[in-house]
């Protein structure tokens, strides 16, 4: 049942528990890549991050995050860049995801004809909002990182401790000019809780 905006503001959000799935290269491929360690000297291939950093200047940095408990109400995507995230030291962390839903001009008309909701980002592009029942949560453990495809919706990194450090590869202005967020609490009347 879809809850209207006025009903959502009066009723508390529904808390949905989502079971975390251990991330593997196979089960993460609809969202990007899960990159595992490879031997020194191994040549470049499909097991390596397939990056798109062509829309600006890459930014690779250490990101310090504090108090990111296992729950979320918003999810974000970037329309111009792949993004890589990995915990420093291989600590366990979690990432909520939904498939990319950015539309080109032809797809806009198709989705309108199908009666689907279409929104325009403040960044200019059009997209279909992520569906509540399509959200998945991955548990990332060990010396791995994820490469998110352009447009992949993501919530996190999330973790159990007080703080964690992450490597982050995106563009210098990703969080200023390429940051579209969907608020599940406001738009769908739900929040997500991670069951691990």
Tab-separated table of C-alpha atoms in Angstrom:
chain	number	residue	atom	x	y	z
A	1	UNK	CA	0.000	0.000	0.000
A	2	UNK	CA	1.391	3.406	-0.916
A	3	UNK	CA	1.120	6.034	1.801
A	4	UNK	CA	0.400	9.595	0.702
A	5	UNK	CA	2.700	12.418	1.778
A	6	UNK	CA	0.238	13.809	4.328
A	7	UNK	CA	-0.305	10.365	5.886
A	8	UNK	CA	3.450	9.805	6.074
A	9	UNK	CA	3.997	12.974	8.075
A	10	UNK	CA	1.408	11.867	10.694
A	11	UNK	CA	2.284	8.185	10.972
A	12	UNK	CA	5.626	6.914	12.251
A	13	UNK	CA	7.687	5.178	9.563
A	14	UNK	CA	7.497	1.420	9.161
A	15	UNK	CA	10.800	-0.229	10.123
A	16	UNK	CA	11.842	-2.855	7.573
A	17	UNK	CA	14.478	-5.398	8.565
A	18	UNK	CA	16.790	-6.379	5.720
A	19	UNK	CA	19.069	-9.394	6.080
A	20	UNK	CA	22.668	-8.585	5.157
A	21	UNK	CA	24.141	-10.755	2.390
A	22	UNK	CA	27.878	-11.494	2.368
A	23	UNK	CA	29.205	-9.661	-0.700
A	24	UNK	CA	30.857	-11.655	-3.470
A	25	UNK	CA	31.909	-10.689	-7.000
A	26	UNK	CA	28.985	-12.765	-8.332
A	27	UNK	CA	26.140	-11.437	-6.171
A	28	UNK	CA	27.245	-7.783	-6.338
A	29	UNK	CA	27.498	-7.515	-10.148
A	30	UNK	CA	24.092	-5.808	-10.649
A	31	UNK	CA	25.417	-2.865	-8.631
A	32	UNK	CA	29.075	-2.758	-9.664
A	33	UNK	CA	32.013	-4.896	-8.678
A	34	UNK	CA	33.361	-6.392	-5.489
A	35	UNK	CA	37.130	-6.387	-5.853
A	36	UNK	CA	39.183	-9.015	-4.031
A	37	UNK	CA	42.974	-9.117	-3.568
A	38	UNK	CA	45.032	-10.302	-6.532
A	39	UNK	CA	48.664	-11.454	-6.729
A	40	UNK	CA	51.356	-8.892	-7.410
A	41	UNK	CA	52.203	-8.818	-11.103
A	42	UNK	CA	48.802	-10.059	-12.298
A	43	UNK	CA	47.838	-8.224	-15.485
A	44	UNK	CA	44.843	-5.920	-15.744
A	45	UNK	CA	41.589	-7.699	-16.505
A	46	UNK	CA	37.863	-7.911	-15.766
A	47	UNK	CA	38.565	-8.747	-12.118
A	48	UNK	CA	39.897	-5.189	-11.676
A	49	UNK	CA	37.718	-2.121	-11.070
A	50	UNK	CA	36.259	-0.916	-14.392
A	51	UNK	CA	36.314	2.810	-13.665
A	52	UNK	CA	34.604	5.807	-15.235
A	53	UNK	CA	36.359	8.941	-13.988
A	54	UNK	CA	36.111	10.815	-17.305
A	55	UNK	CA	33.738	13.595	-16.181
A	56	UNK	CA	36.189	15.420	-13.931
A	57	UNK	CA	39.300	15.225	-11.789
A	58	UNK	CA	39.566	12.033	-9.711
A	59	UNK	CA	39.739	12.354	-5.942
A	60	UNK	CA	41.226	9.485	-3.914
A	61	UNK	CA	41.201	10.049	-0.175
A	62	UNK	CA	40.835	8.558	3.291
A	63	UNK	CA	37.380	9.205	4.701
A	64	UNK	CA	36.838	9.132	8.473
A	65	UNK	CA	33.286	8.161	9.404
A	66	UNK	CA	31.785	8.196	12.887
A	67	UNK	CA	28.636	6.645	14.313
A	68	UNK	CA	27.099	5.034	11.235
A	69	UNK	CA	24.805	2.410	12.838
A	70	UNK	CA	23.094	-0.379	10.919
A	71	UNK	CA	20.069	1.469	9.586
A	72	UNK	CA	19.158	4.072	6.963
A	73	UNK	CA	16.277	6.122	5.593
A	74	UNK	CA	17.991	7.772	2.607
A	75	UNK	CA	19.858	6.405	-0.392
A	76	UNK	CA	22.043	8.277	-2.913
A	77	UNK	CA	23.375	7.902	-6.437
A	78	UNK	CA	25.987	9.641	-8.591
A	79	UNK	CA	25.166	10.054	-12.291
A	80	UNK	CA	28.635	10.958	-13.586
A	81	UNK	CA	31.137	8.675	-11.898
A	82	UNK	CA	31.872	5.212	-10.604
A	83	UNK	CA	32.748	5.264	-6.920
A	84	UNK	CA	35.054	2.946	-4.988
A	85	UNK	CA	34.794	2.355	-1.246
A	86	UNK	CA	36.804	0.054	1.013
A	87	UNK	CA	37.524	-0.128	4.730
A	88	UNK	CA	41.109	0.447	5.770
A	89	UNK	CA	42.281	-2.704	7.522
A	90	UNK	CA	39.576	-4.959	6.084
A	91	UNK	CA	37.064	-4.392	8.890
A	92	UNK	CA	33.463	-5.506	8.370
A	93	UNK	CA	31.068	-2.890	6.991
A	94	UNK	CA	27.661	-2.773	5.299
A	95	UNK	CA	26.217	-1.096	2.236
A	96	UNK	CA	22.562	-0.744	1.251
A	97	UNK	CA	22.080	-0.694	-2.535
A	98	UNK	CA	19.494	-0.551	-5.308
A	99	UNK	CA	20.053	-0.886	-9.058
A	100	UNK	CA	20.795	2.182	-11.187
A	101	UNK	CA	17.642	3.857	-12.516
A	102	UNK	CA	18.933	6.851	-14.495
A	103	UNK	CA	16.969	7.366	-17.720
A	104	UNK	CA	18.030	8.547	-21.157
A	105	UNK	CA	15.601	10.463	-23.418
A	106	UNK	CA	14.153	7.314	-25.015
A	107	UNK	CA	13.659	5.587	-21.666
A	108	UNK	CA	11.817	8.601	-20.231
A	109	UNK	CA	9.034	8.241	-22.808
A	110	UNK	CA	8.887	4.450	-22.321
A	111	UNK	CA	8.601	4.745	-18.545
A	112	UNK	CA	5.969	7.490	-18.848
A	113	UNK	CA	3.936	5.228	-21.153
A	114	UNK	CA	4.230	2.466	-18.528
A	115	UNK	CA	2.852	4.876	-15.905
A	116	UNK	CA	6.030	4.859	-13.822
A	117	UNK	CA	6.984	7.733	-11.547
A	118	UNK	CA	9.855	9.776	-12.985
A	119	UNK	CA	11.788	12.468	-11.149
A	120	UNK	CA	14.365	15.011	-12.240
A	121	UNK	CA	17.446	15.401	-10.086
A	122	UNK	CA	18.651	18.858	-9.107
A	123	UNK	CA	21.726	17.739	-11.100
A	124	UNK	CA	19.594	17.702	-14.286
A	125	UNK	CA	19.159	14.008	-15.112
A	126	UNK	CA	15.941	11.975	-14.901
A	127	UNK	CA	15.476	8.770	-12.915
A	128	UNK	CA	12.944	6.334	-11.510
A	129	UNK	CA	12.964	6.419	-7.685
A	130	UNK	CA	14.332	3.232	-6.097
A	131	UNK	CA	11.669	0.721	-5.041
A	132	UNK	CA	11.492	-0.287	-1.388
A	133	UNK	CA	11.367	-3.995	-2.245
A	134	UNK	CA	14.486	-3.784	-4.435
A	135	UNK	CA	16.825	-2.565	-1.690
A	136	UNK	CA	19.497	-5.076	-0.664
A	137	UNK	CA	22.199	-4.876	1.976
A	138	UNK	CA	25.676	-6.336	1.533
A	139	UNK	CA	28.159	-7.208	4.253
A	140	UNK	CA	31.720	-6.509	3.095
A	141	UNK	CA	34.429	-8.260	5.093
A	142	UNK	CA	38.151	-8.613	4.698
A	143	UNK	CA	40.558	-6.833	2.329
A	144	UNK	CA	38.013	-6.022	-0.395
A	145	UNK	CA	36.439	-2.916	-1.824
A	146	UNK	CA	33.390	-2.156	-3.929
A	147	UNK	CA	33.184	-0.268	-7.181
A	148	UNK	CA	29.691	1.167	-7.618
A	149	UNK	CA	28.464	1.494	-11.195
A	150	UNK	CA	27.367	4.935	-12.362
A	151	UNK	CA	23.892	5.539	-10.919
A	152	UNK	CA	23.903	2.726	-8.336
A	153	UNK	CA	21.855	3.784	-5.316
A	154	UNK	CA	23.817	3.347	-2.087
A	155	UNK	CA	23.394	3.917	1.652
A	156	UNK	CA	26.545	3.713	3.715
A	157	UNK	CA	29.193	2.711	4.549
A	158	UNK	CA	27.563	1.549	7.794
A	159	UNK	CA	29.291	-0.322	10.629
A	160	UNK	CA	28.943	-1.513	14.228
A	161	UNK	CA	31.772	0.403	15.919
A	162	UNK	CA	32.083	4.070	16.830
A	163	UNK	CA	34.265	5.021	13.848
A	164	UNK	CA	35.990	3.573	10.789
A	165	UNK	CA	38.328	4.815	8.079
A	166	UNK	CA	37.609	4.190	4.398
A	167	UNK	CA	39.371	4.689	1.105
A	168	UNK	CA	37.107	6.598	-1.290
A	169	UNK	CA	37.626	7.181	-5.026
A	170	UNK	CA	35.235	9.564	-6.795
A	171	UNK	CA	35.596	13.000	-8.435
A	172	UNK	CA	36.677	16.191	-6.701
A	173	UNK	CA	33.163	17.649	-6.929
A	174	UNK	CA	31.002	14.500	-6.710
A	175	UNK	CA	29.315	15.454	-3.451
A	176	UNK	CA	28.695	19.029	-4.628
A	177	UNK	CA	27.344	18.664	-8.189
A	178	UNK	CA	26.499	14.955	-8.558
A	179	UNK	CA	24.582	13.887	-5.480
A	180	UNK	CA	20.941	12.744	-5.828
A	181	UNK	CA	19.175	11.442	-2.716
A	182	UNK	CA	15.888	9.569	-2.226
A	183	UNK	CA	14.274	9.810	1.228
A	184	UNK	CA	12.410	6.567	1.987
A	185	UNK	CA	11.003	7.948	5.242
A	186	UNK	CA	9.410	10.964	3.549
A	187	UNK	CA	8.437	9.400	0.211
A	188	UNK	CA	7.601	5.805	1.190
A	189	UNK	CA	6.996	5.916	4.950
A	190	UNK	CA	9.739	3.355	5.697
A	191	UNK	CA	13.177	3.115	7.273
A	192	UNK	CA	15.581	0.189	6.949
A	193	UNK	CA	17.236	-1.756	9.758
A	194	UNK	CA	20.052	-4.185	8.942
A	195	UNK	CA	19.778	-7.696	10.339
A	196	UNK	CA	23.176	-9.382	10.581
